[in-house]
mmCIF file of C-alpha atoms in Angstrom:
data_model
loop_
_atom_site.group_PDB
_atom_site.id
_atom_site.type_symbol
_atom_site.label_atom_id
_atom_site.label_comp_id
_atom_site.label_asym_id
_atom_site.label_seq_id
_atom_site.Cartn_x
_atom_site.Cartn_y
_atom_site.Cartn_z
ATOM 1 C CA MET Z 1 0.000 0.000 0.000
ATOM 2 C CA GLN Z 2 3.096 2.246 -0.022
ATOM 3 C CA ARG Z 3 2.397 3.788 3.375
ATOM 4 C CA LEU Z 4 4.886 6.272 4.731
ATOM 5 C CA THR Z 5 6.833 5.638 7.891
ATOM 6 C CA VAL Z 6 6.542 8.305 10.585
ATOM 7 C CA GLU Z 7 9.982 9.580 9.567
ATOM 8 C CA GLN Z 8 8.987 9.739 5.882
ATOM 9 C CA PHE Z 9 5.754 11.523 6.821
ATOM 10 C CA ARG Z 10 7.674 14.176 8.744
ATOM 11 C CA GLU Z 11 9.929 14.791 5.714
ATOM 12 C CA ALA Z 12 7.137 14.707 3.103
ATOM 13 C CA GLY Z 13 5.522 17.813 1.660
ATOM 14 C CA LYS Z 14 2.446 18.937 3.561
ATOM 15 C CA THR Z 15 -0.890 20.483 2.745
ATOM 16 C CA PRO Z 16 -0.392 24.100 3.912
ATOM 17 C CA LEU Z 17 -3.172 23.769 6.473
ATOM 18 C CA VAL Z 18 -3.153 24.044 10.253
ATOM 19 C CA VAL Z 19 -6.226 22.744 12.074
ATOM 20 C CA VAL Z 20 -6.974 24.536 15.356
ATOM 21 C CA LEU Z 21 -9.208 22.857 17.946
ATOM 22 C CA ASP Z 22 -10.846 25.398 20.269
ATOM 23 C CA ASP Z 23 -11.775 23.667 23.557
ATOM 24 C CA VAL Z 24 -12.676 20.293 22.028
ATOM 25 C CA ARG Z 25 -13.522 18.216 25.084
ATOM 26 C CA SER Z 26 -13.612 14.666 23.681
ATOM 27 C CA MET Z 27 -10.248 12.953 23.478
ATOM 28 C CA TYR Z 28 -11.777 10.588 20.925
ATOM 29 C CA ASN Z 29 -12.579 13.563 18.693
ATOM 30 C CA VAL Z 30 -9.037 14.876 19.127
ATOM 31 C CA GLY Z 31 -7.642 11.468 18.177
ATOM 32 C CA SER Z 32 -9.897 11.256 15.154
ATOM 33 C CA VAL Z 33 -8.726 14.673 13.934
ATOM 34 C CA PHE Z 34 -5.113 13.513 14.313
ATOM 35 C CA ARG Z 35 -5.859 10.439 12.196
ATOM 36 C CA THR Z 36 -7.647 12.410 9.473
ATOM 37 C CA GLY Z 37 -4.888 15.034 9.576
ATOM 38 C CA ASP Z 38 -2.385 12.265 8.898
ATOM 39 C CA ALA Z 39 -4.473 10.985 5.976
ATOM 40 C CA PHE Z 40 -4.514 14.452 4.374
ATOM 41 C CA ARG Z 41 -0.924 15.208 5.444
ATOM 42 C CA ILE Z 42 -1.762 18.534 7.100
ATOM 43 C CA GLU Z 43 0.989 20.798 8.347
ATOM 44 C CA ALA Z 44 -0.028 20.759 12.012
ATOM 45 C CA LEU Z 45 -2.759 20.420 14.602
ATOM 46 C CA TYR Z 46 -3.043 23.093 17.293
ATOM 47 C CA LEU Z 47 -4.786 21.944 20.476
ATOM 48 C CA CYS Z 48 -6.161 24.838 22.498
ATOM 49 C CA GLY Z 49 -7.635 25.333 25.934
ATOM 50 C CA ILE Z 50 -9.203 22.182 27.362
ATOM 51 C CA SER Z 51 -8.409 20.151 24.234
ATOM 52 C CA ALA Z 52 -6.406 17.170 25.449
ATOM 53 C CA THR Z 53 -2.881 16.488 24.240
ATOM 54 C CA PRO Z 54 -0.925 13.275 23.707
ATOM 55 C CA PRO Z 55 0.002 11.035 25.283
ATOM 56 C CA ALA Z 56 -3.460 9.836 26.240
ATOM 57 C CA THR Z 57 -4.973 6.387 25.820
ATOM 58 C CA GLU Z 58 -8.256 7.833 24.541
ATOM 59 C CA ILE Z 59 -6.496 9.930 21.878
ATOM 60 C CA HIS Z 60 -4.392 6.963 20.788
ATOM 61 C CA LYS Z 61 -7.475 4.735 20.508
ATOM 62 C CA THR Z 62 -8.813 6.803 17.583
ATOM 63 C CA ALA Z 63 -5.551 8.326 16.300
ATOM 64 C CA LEU Z 64 -3.914 4.895 15.920
ATOM 65 C CA GLY Z 65 -0.449 6.442 16.088
ATOM 66 C CA ALA Z 66 -1.161 9.589 14.040
ATOM 67 C CA GLU Z 67 -0.382 11.586 17.168
ATOM 68 C CA ASP Z 68 3.236 10.615 16.444
ATOM 69 C CA SER Z 69 3.229 11.672 12.781
ATOM 70 C CA VAL Z 70 1.192 14.897 12.767
ATOM 71 C CA ALA Z 71 3.010 17.889 14.244
ATOM 72 C CA TRP Z 72 1.060 19.443 17.108
ATOM 73 C CA ARG Z 73 1.259 22.217 19.681
ATOM 74 C CA HIS Z 74 -0.804 23.222 22.672
ATOM 75 C CA PHE Z 75 -1.940 26.792 23.333
ATOM 76 C CA ASP Z 76 -3.667 28.108 26.446
ATOM 77 C CA ASN Z 77 -6.462 29.378 24.201
ATOM 78 C CA ALA Z 78 -7.377 29.486 20.519
ATOM 79 C CA LEU Z 79 -7.071 33.268 20.338
ATOM 80 C CA GLU Z 80 -3.355 32.940 21.097
ATOM 81 C CA ALA Z 81 -2.991 30.363 18.294
ATOM 82 C CA VAL Z 82 -4.944 32.531 15.828
ATOM 83 C CA GLU Z 83 -2.795 35.578 16.607
ATOM 84 C CA GLN Z 84 0.381 33.595 16.012
ATOM 85 C CA LEU Z 85 -0.917 32.114 12.751
ATOM 86 C CA LYS Z 86 -2.036 35.492 11.426
ATOM 87 C CA GLY Z 87 1.385 36.906 12.304
ATOM 88 C CA GLN Z 88 2.922 34.146 10.184
ATOM 89 C CA GLY Z 89 0.786 35.040 7.165
ATOM 90 C CA TYR Z 90 -1.942 32.406 7.421
ATOM 91 C CA GLU Z 91 -5.484 33.149 6.377
ATOM 92 C CA VAL Z 92 -7.481 31.974 9.376
ATOM 93 C CA LEU Z 93 -11.070 30.814 8.974
ATOM 94 C CA ALA Z 94 -13.488 29.720 11.677
ATOM 95 C CA VAL Z 95 -15.729 26.804 10.769
ATOM 96 C CA GLU Z 96 -18.958 28.120 12.159
ATOM 97 C CA GLN Z 97 -22.448 29.272 11.210
ATOM 98 C CA CYS Z 98 -22.113 33.061 11.173
ATOM 99 C CA ASP Z 99 -23.638 36.066 9.452
ATOM 100 C CA GLY Z 100 -21.746 36.477 6.213
ATOM 101 C CA SER Z 101 -20.158 33.026 6.320
ATOM 102 C CA THR Z 102 -18.978 31.444 3.082
ATOM 103 C CA LYS Z 103 -20.633 28.166 2.158
ATOM 104 C CA LEU Z 104 -17.964 25.503 1.831
ATOM 105 C CA ASN Z 105 -19.157 24.521 -1.649
ATOM 106 C CA GLU Z 106 -18.552 28.131 -2.790
ATOM 107 C CA PHE Z 107 -15.079 28.423 -1.255
ATOM 108 C CA ILE Z 108 -12.066 27.852 -3.490
ATOM 109 C CA PRO Z 109 -8.787 27.747 -1.544
ATOM 110 C CA GLN Z 110 -5.771 29.175 -3.366
ATOM 111 C CA LYS Z 111 -3.223 26.428 -4.032
ATOM 112 C CA GLY Z 112 -0.069 26.862 -1.968
ATOM 113 C CA LYS Z 113 -1.543 29.589 0.254
ATOM 114 C CA PRO Z 114 -1.233 28.866 3.980
ATOM 115 C CA TYR Z 115 -4.572 28.485 5.725
ATOM 116 C CA ALA Z 116 -5.698 27.662 9.231
ATOM 117 C CA VAL Z 117 -9.171 26.525 10.202
ATOM 118 C CA VAL Z 118 -10.612 26.755 13.690
ATOM 119 C CA LEU Z 119 -13.093 24.129 14.876
ATOM 120 C CA GLY Z 120 -14.928 24.620 18.132
ATOM 121 C CA ASN Z 121 -16.243 22.901 21.190
ATOM 122 C CA GLU Z 122 -18.799 20.145 20.634
ATOM 123 C CA VAL Z 123 -21.568 22.148 22.352
ATOM 124 C CA LYS Z 124 -20.583 25.824 22.258
ATOM 125 C CA GLY Z 125 -18.675 26.001 18.967
ATOM 126 C CA VAL Z 126 -15.844 28.456 18.318
ATOM 127 C CA HIS Z 127 -15.508 31.207 20.929
ATOM 128 C CA GLN Z 128 -16.911 34.524 19.667
ATOM 129 C CA GLU Z 129 -13.679 36.423 20.345
ATOM 130 C CA VAL Z 130 -11.869 33.888 18.151
ATOM 131 C CA ILE Z 131 -14.451 34.259 15.362
ATOM 132 C CA ASP Z 132 -14.051 38.042 15.587
ATOM 133 C CA ARG Z 133 -10.292 37.735 15.036
ATOM 134 C CA CYS Z 134 -10.534 35.295 12.122
ATOM 135 C CA ASP Z 135 -10.436 36.423 8.495
ATOM 136 C CA GLY Z 136 -13.822 34.846 7.843
ATOM 137 C CA CYS Z 137 -16.095 31.883 8.478
ATOM 138 C CA LEU Z 138 -16.710 28.730 6.493
ATOM 139 C CA GLU Z 139 -20.024 26.969 6.829
ATOM 140 C CA ILE Z 140 -20.880 23.451 5.710
ATOM 141 C CA PRO Z 141 -24.369 23.508 4.149
ATOM 142 C CA GLN Z 142 -26.763 21.226 6.019
ATOM 143 C CA PHE Z 143 -30.238 20.159 4.982
ATOM 144 C CA GLY Z 144 -31.637 18.090 7.846
ATOM 145 C CA THR Z 145 -33.257 18.871 11.163
ATOM 146 C CA LYS Z 146 -29.930 19.289 12.966
ATOM 147 C CA HIS Z 147 -27.717 22.321 12.512
ATOM 148 C CA SER Z 148 -24.412 20.864 13.614
ATOM 149 C CA MET Z 149 -22.099 17.922 12.990
ATOM 150 C CA ASN Z 150 -19.579 16.065 15.077
ATOM 151 C CA VAL Z 151 -16.343 18.054 15.184
ATOM 152 C CA SER Z 152 -14.233 15.188 13.845
ATOM 153 C CA VAL Z 153 -16.611 14.678 10.905
ATOM 154 C CA THR Z 154 -16.503 18.415 10.224
ATOM 155 C CA ALA Z 155 -12.703 18.333 10.328
ATOM 156 C CA GLY Z 156 -12.636 15.581 7.707
ATOM 157 C CA ILE Z 157 -14.953 17.450 5.353
ATOM 158 C CA ILE Z 158 -12.942 20.654 5.739
ATOM 159 C CA MET Z 159 -9.559 18.964 5.241
ATOM 160 C CA TYR Z 160 -10.825 17.246 2.110
ATOM 161 C CA LYS Z 161 -11.814 20.631 0.663
ATOM 162 C CA PHE Z 162 -8.287 22.001 1.125
ATOM 163 C CA VAL Z 163 -6.660 18.969 -0.497
ATOM 164 C CA PHE Z 164 -8.962 18.486 -3.498
#
């Protein structure tokens, strides 16, 4: 299947995308985002606030070792991570339902441009002060009775958009 080793993954070219988790409480969700981030070879995962960090059995259960391949950092809060990313030239987008948000199907990322996406807490979403500091919001169109998705599912949909 020509899978990369962890060392080869670290040396391989990356999708210029940083995924920021803003107070994601479930370690299983964190692990799942690590695993999907490995699949799409993202640049890094930033874990903020109460988002758990490796090593943790619950993260490993869903990450299946991706916590060793995907670069990650912890920040006290997502606002700190967003400020740093913006200072490094990233376009930072919150994934949230907001006035003026861009529907994901209408968004066309520029190839090679560095982006960061912020995904929020399973119940409360992205903190408002973080949304206010972002360059915009992306929204996944939804057509059912619910108006939210699991954060790890959302992460997968968003990462796919930046790769393809």
